[in-house]
mmCIF file of C-alpha atoms in Angstrom:
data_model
loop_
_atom_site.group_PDB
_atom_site.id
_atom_site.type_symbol
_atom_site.label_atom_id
_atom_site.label_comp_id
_atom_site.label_asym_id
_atom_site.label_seq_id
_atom_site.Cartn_x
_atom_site.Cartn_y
_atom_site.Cartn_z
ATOM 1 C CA UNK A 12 0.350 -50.120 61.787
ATOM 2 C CA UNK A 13 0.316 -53.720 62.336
ATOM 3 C CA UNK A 14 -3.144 -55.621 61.426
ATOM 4 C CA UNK A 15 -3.649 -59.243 62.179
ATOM 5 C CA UNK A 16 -5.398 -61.214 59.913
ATOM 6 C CA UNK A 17 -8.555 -62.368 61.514
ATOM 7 C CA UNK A 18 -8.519 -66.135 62.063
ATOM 8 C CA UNK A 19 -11.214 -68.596 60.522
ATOM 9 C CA UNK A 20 -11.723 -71.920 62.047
ATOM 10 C CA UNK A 21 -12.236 -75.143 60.374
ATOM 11 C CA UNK A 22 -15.424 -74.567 59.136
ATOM 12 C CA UNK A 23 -15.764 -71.068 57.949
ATOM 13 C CA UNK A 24 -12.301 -71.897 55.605
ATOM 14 C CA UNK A 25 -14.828 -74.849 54.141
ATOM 15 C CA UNK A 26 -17.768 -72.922 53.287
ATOM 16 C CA UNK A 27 -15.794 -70.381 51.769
ATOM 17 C CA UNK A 28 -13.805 -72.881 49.837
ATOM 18 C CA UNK A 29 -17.242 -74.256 48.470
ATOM 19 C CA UNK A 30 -18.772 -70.823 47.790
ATOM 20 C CA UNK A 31 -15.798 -70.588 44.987
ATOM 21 C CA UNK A 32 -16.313 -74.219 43.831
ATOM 22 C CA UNK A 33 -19.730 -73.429 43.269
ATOM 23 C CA UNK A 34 -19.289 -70.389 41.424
ATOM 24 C CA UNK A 35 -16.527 -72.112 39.376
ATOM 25 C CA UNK A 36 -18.143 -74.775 38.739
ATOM 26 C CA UNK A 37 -21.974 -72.914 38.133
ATOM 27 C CA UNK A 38 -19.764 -71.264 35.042
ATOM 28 C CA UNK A 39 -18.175 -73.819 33.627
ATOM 29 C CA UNK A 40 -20.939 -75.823 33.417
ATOM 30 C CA UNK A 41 -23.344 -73.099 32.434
ATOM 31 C CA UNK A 42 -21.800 -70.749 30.762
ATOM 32 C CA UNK A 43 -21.815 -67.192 31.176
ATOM 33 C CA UNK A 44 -25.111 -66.664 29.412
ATOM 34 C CA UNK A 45 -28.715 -68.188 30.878
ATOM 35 C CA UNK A 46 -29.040 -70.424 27.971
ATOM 36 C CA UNK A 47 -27.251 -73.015 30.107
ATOM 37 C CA UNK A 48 -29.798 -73.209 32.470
ATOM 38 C CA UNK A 49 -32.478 -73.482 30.250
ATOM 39 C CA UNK A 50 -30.992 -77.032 29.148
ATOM 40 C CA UNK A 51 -31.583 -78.329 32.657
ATOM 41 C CA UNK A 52 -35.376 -78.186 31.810
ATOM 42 C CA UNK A 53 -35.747 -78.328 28.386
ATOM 43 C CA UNK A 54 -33.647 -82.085 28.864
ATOM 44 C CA UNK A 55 -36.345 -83.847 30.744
ATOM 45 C CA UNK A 56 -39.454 -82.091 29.278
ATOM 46 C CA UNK A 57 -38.039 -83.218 25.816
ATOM 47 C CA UNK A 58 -37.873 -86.956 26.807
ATOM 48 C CA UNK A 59 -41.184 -86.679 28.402
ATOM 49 C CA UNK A 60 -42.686 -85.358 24.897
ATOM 50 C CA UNK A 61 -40.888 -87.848 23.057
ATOM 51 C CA UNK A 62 -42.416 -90.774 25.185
ATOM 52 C CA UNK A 63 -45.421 -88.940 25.682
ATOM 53 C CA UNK A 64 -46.132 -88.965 21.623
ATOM 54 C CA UNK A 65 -45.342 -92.143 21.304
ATOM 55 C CA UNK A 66 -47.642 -93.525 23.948
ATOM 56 C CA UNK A 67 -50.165 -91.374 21.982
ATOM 57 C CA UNK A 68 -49.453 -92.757 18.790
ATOM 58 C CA UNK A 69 -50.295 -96.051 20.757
ATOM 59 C CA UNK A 70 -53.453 -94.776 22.179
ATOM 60 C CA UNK A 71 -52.630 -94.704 25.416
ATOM 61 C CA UNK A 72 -53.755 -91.313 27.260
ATOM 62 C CA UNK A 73 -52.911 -92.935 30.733
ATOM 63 C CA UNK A 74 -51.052 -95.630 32.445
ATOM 64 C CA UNK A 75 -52.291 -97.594 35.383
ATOM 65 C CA UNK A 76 -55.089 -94.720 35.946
ATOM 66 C CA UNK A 77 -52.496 -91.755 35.652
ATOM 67 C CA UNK A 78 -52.589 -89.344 33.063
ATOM 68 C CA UNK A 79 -49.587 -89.907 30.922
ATOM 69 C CA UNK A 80 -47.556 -86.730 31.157
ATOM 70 C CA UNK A 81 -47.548 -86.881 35.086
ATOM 71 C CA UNK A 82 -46.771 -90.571 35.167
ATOM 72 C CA UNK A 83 -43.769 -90.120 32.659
ATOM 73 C CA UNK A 84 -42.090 -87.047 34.930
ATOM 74 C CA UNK A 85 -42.634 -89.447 37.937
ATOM 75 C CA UNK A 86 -40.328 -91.416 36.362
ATOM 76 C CA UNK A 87 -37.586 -89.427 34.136
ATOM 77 C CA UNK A 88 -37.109 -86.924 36.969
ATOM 78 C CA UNK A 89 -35.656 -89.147 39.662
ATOM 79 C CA UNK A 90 -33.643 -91.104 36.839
ATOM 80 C CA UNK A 91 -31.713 -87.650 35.890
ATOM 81 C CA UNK A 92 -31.454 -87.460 39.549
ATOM 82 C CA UNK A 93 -29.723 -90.485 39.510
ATOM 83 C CA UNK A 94 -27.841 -90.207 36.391
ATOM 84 C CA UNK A 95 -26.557 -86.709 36.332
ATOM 85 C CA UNK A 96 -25.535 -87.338 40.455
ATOM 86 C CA UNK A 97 -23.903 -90.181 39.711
ATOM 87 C CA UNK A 98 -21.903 -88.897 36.641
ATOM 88 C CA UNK A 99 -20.974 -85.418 38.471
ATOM 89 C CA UNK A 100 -19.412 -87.070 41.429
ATOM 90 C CA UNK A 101 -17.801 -89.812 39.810
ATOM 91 C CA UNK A 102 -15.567 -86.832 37.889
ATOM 92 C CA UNK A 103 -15.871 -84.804 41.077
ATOM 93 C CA UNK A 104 -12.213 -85.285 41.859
ATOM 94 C CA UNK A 105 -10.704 -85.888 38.360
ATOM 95 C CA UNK A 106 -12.143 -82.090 37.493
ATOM 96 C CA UNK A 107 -10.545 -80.742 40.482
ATOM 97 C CA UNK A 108 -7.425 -82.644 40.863
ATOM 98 C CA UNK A 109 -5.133 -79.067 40.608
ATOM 99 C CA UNK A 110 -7.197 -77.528 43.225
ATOM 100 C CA UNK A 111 -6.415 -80.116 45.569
ATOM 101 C CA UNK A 112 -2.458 -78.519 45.821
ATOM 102 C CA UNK A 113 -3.810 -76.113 47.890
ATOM 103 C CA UNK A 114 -3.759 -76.590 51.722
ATOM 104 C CA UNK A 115 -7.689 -75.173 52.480
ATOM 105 C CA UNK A 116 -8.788 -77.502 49.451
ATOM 106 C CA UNK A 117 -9.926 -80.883 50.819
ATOM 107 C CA UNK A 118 -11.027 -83.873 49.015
ATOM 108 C CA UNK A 119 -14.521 -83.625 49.876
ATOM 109 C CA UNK A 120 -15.174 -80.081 49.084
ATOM 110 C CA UNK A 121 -15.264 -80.399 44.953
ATOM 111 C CA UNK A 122 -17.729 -83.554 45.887
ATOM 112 C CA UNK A 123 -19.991 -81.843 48.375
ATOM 113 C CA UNK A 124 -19.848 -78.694 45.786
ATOM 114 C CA UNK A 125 -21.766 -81.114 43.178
ATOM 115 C CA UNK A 126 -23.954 -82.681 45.665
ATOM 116 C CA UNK A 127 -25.278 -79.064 46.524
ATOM 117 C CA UNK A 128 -25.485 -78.118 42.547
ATOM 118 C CA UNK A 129 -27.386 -80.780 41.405
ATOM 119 C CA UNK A 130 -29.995 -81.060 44.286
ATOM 120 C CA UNK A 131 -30.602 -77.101 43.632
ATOM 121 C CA UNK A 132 -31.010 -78.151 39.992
ATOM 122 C CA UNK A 133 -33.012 -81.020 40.684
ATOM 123 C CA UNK A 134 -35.654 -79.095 43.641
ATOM 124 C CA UNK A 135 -36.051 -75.688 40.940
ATOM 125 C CA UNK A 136 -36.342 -78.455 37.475
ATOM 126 C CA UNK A 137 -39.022 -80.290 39.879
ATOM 127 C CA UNK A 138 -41.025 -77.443 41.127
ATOM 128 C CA UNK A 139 -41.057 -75.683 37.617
ATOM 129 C CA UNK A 140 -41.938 -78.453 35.803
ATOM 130 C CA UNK A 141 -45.208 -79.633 38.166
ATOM 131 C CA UNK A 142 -45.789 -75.985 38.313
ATOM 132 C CA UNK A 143 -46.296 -75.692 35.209
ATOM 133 C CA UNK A 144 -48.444 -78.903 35.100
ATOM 134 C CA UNK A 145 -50.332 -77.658 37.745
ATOM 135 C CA UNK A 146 -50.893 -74.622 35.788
ATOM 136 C CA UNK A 147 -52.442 -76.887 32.692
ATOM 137 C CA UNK A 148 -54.651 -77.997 34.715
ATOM 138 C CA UNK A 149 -53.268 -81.613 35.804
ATOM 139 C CA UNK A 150 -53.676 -82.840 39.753
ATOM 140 C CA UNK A 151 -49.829 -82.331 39.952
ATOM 141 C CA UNK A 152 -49.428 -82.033 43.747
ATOM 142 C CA UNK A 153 -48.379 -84.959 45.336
ATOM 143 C CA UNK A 154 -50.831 -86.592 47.463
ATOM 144 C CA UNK A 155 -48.141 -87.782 50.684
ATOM 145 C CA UNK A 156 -45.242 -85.749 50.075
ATOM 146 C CA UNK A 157 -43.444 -86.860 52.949
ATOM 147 C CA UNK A 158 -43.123 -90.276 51.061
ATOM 148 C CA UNK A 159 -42.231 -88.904 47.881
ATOM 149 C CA UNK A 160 -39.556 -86.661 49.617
ATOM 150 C CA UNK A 161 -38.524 -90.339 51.481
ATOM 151 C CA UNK A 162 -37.973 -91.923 48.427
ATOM 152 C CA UNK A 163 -36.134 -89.310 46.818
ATOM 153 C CA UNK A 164 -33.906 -88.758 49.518
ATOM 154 C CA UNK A 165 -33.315 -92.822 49.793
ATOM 155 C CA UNK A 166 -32.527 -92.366 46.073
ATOM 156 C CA UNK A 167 -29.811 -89.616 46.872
ATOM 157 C CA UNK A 168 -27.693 -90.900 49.455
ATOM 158 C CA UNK A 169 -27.667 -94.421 47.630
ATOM 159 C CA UNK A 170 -26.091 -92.535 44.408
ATOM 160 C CA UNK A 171 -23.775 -90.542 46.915
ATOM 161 C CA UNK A 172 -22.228 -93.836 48.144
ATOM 162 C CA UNK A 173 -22.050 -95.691 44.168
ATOM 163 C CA UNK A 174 -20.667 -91.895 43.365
ATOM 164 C CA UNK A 175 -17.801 -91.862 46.013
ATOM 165 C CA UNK A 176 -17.024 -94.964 44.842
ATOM 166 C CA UNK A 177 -16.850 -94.240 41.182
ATOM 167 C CA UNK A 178 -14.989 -91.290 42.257
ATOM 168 C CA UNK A 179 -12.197 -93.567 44.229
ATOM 169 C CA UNK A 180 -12.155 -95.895 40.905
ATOM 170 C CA UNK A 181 -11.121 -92.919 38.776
ATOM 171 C CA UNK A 182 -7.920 -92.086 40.758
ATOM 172 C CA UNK A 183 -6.937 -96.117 39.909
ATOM 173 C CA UNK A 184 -8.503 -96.413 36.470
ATOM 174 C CA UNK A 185 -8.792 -93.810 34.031
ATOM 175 C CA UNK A 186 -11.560 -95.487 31.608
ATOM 176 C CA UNK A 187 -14.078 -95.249 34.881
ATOM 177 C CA UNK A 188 -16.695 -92.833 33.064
ATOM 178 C CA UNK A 189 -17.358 -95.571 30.539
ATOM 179 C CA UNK A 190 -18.139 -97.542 33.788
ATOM 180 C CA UNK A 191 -20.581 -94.826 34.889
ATOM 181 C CA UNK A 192 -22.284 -94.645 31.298
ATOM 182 C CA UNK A 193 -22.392 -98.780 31.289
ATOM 183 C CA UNK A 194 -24.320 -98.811 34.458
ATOM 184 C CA UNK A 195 -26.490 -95.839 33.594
ATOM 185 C CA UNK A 196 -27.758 -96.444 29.512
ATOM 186 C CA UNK A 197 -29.598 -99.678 30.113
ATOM 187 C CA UNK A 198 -31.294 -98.491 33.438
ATOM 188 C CA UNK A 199 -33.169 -96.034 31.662
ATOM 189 C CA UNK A 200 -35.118 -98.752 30.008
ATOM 190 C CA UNK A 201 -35.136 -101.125 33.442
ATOM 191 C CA UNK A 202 -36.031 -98.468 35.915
ATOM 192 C CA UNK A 203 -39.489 -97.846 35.190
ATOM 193 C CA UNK A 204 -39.734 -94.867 33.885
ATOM 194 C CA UNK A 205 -41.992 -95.559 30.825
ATOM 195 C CA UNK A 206 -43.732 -98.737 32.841
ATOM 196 C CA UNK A 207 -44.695 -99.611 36.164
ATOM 197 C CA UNK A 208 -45.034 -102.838 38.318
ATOM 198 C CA UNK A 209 -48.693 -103.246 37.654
ATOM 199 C CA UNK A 210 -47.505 -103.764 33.722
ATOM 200 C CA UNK A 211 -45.647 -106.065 34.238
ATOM 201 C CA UNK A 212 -46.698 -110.170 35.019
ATOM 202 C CA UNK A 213 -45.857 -111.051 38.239
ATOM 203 C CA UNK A 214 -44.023 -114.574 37.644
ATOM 204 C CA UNK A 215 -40.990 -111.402 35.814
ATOM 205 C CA UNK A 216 -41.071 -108.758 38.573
ATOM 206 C CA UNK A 217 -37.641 -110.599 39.617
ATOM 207 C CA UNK A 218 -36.173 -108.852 36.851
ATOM 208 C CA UNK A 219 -36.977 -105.732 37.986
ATOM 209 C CA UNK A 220 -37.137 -105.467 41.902
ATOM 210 C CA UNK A 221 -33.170 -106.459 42.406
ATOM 211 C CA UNK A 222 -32.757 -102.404 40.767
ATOM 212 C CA UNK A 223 -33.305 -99.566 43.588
ATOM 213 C CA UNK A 224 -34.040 -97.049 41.120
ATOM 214 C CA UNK A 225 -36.778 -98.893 40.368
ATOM 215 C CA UNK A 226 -37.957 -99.409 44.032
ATOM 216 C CA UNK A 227 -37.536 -95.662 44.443
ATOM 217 C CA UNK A 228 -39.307 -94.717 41.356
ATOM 218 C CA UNK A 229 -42.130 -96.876 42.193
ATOM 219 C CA UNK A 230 -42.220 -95.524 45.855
ATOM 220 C CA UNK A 231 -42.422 -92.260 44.508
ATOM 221 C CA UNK A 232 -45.216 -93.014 42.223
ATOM 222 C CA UNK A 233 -46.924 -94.327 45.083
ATOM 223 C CA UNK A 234 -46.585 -91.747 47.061
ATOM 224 C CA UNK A 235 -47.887 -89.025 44.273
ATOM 225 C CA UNK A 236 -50.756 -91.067 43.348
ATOM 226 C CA UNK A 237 -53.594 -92.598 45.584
ATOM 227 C CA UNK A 238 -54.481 -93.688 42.437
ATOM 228 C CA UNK A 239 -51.674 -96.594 42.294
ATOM 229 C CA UNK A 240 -50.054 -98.446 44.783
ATOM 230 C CA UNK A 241 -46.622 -100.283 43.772
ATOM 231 C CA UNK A 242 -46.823 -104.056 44.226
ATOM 232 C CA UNK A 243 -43.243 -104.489 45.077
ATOM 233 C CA UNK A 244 -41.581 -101.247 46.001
ATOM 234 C CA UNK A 245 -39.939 -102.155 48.926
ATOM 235 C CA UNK A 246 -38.983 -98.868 51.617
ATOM 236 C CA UNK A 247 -36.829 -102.040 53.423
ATOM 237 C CA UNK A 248 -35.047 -103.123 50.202
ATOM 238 C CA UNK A 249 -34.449 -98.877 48.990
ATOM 239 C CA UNK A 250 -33.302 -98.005 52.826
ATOM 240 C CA UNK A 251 -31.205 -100.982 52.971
ATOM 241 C CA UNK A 252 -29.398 -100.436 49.297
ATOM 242 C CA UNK A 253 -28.903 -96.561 50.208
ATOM 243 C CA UNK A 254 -27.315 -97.954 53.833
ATOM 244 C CA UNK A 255 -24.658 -99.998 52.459
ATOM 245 C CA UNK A 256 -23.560 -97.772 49.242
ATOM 246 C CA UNK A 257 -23.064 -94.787 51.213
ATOM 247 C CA UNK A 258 -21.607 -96.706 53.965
ATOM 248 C CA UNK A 259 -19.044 -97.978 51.844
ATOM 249 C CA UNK A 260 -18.303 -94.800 49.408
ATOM 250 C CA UNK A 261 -17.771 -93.096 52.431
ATOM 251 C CA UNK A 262 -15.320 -95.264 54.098
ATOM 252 C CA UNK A 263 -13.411 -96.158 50.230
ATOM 253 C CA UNK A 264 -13.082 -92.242 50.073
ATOM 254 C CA UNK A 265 -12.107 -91.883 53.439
ATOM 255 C CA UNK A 266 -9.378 -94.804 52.914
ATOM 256 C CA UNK A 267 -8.122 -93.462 49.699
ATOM 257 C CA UNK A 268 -8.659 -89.840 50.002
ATOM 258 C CA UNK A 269 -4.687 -89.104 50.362
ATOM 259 C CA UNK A 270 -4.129 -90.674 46.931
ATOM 260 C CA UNK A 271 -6.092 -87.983 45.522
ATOM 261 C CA UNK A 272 -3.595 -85.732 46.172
ATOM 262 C CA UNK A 273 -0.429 -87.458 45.456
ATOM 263 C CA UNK A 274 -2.106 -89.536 42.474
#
């Protein structure tokens, strides 16, 4: 008895193809046990403490009007956004590179495979964490959500485009992650996420506002709080950042995407 092998188009052959990325790359990265997950929380809740007991030590129980627990998660959440984004896709390809042999494999699946795993991570580490805030007893809904859900997303598709690009640098030059930990290290202490705009004199904020992360971090703030508004966050400067990265990450992946394979 003959059977025919149903046929799948285009797009049913790609979400199947990222279905077994995922769950390839879910274990490898988090083992086969749930302890792996639990580092994707405990991470930011331990810097939080950390700066949190030092701004006690300082006698400081809130900055700019916001209790300092809330106003330190405003910050370091977004940043491991950023950072863990930005270091995932820049390997994206490197990680898959024997996969990519295979005629249903296409360059962009292992990328959009971490996009999708570290947005899940991101959305569960945010609610749990503000849940459990909530549950504590802090004000830890945001008070316009659309705007911090603008800024985030502003955040996201500007590390997509530096990631695609970081990615395409790693097919040409093998020492590229010690690009991606170059740019990311000193941000942390540039990005705002233990200080805000109102902290800092306004004849310096030049220092500061050329860094999106920033913007976005300080959009965000402003967006959680009623309590602060950002005196330079800039939604033009963030949308137009995010605009041109991802515009050219996609078309430098696009361009190159055939070395991947042969490289």
């Amino acid at each position: 008895m003959d059977v025919t092998r149903p046929h799948r188009n285009s797009w049913e052959i790609t979400k199947d193809v990222i279905f077994a990325l995922l769950m390839r790359e879910i274990k490898t990265r988090f083992g086969s046990n749930r302890l792996g997950y639990f580092w994707a929380i405990a991470e930011p809740v331990a810097q939080a403490a950390i700066l949190g007991i030092i701004f006690s030590l300082i006698g400081r129980s809130s900055v700019a009007n916001i209790p300092v627990a809330l106003f330190l998660f405003t910050g370091i959440l977004p940043f491991k956004l950023f950072g863990k984004l930005l270091t995932q896709l820049s390997a994206a390809i490197e990680a898959n590179k024997g996969l990519l042999s295979y005629r249903q494999v296409t360059a962009i699946d292992p990328v959009m495979t971490r996009i999708i795993i570290e947005l899940a991570t991101f959305l569960v580490v945010y609610c749990l964490i503000f849940s459990v805030m909530a549950w504590l007893g802090f004000d830890a809904w945001p008070d316009d959500l659309l705007e911090v859900i603008g800024a985030s997303l502003l955040l996201i598709i500007f590390t997509i485009g530096l990631g695609l690009l970081l990615c395409t640098a790693a097919t040409y030059w093998s020492d590229s992650k010690k690009l991606t930990q170059i740019i990311t290290q000193p941000l942390f202490f540039i990005s705002g996420i233990f200080f805000c705009a109102v902290m800092i004199p306004p004849q310096y904020w030049y220092l500061f506002d050329w860094n999106p992360i920033f913007h976005a971090i300080e959009l965000s703030r402003t967006g959680f709080f009623y309590a602060y508004e950002s005196p330079i966050g800039s939604w033009h400067y963030l949308s137009c950042c995010a605009l041109i990265s991802i515009s050219i990450g996609l078309a430098t992946f696009h361009l190159f995407q055939q070395r991947f394979i042969s490289s």
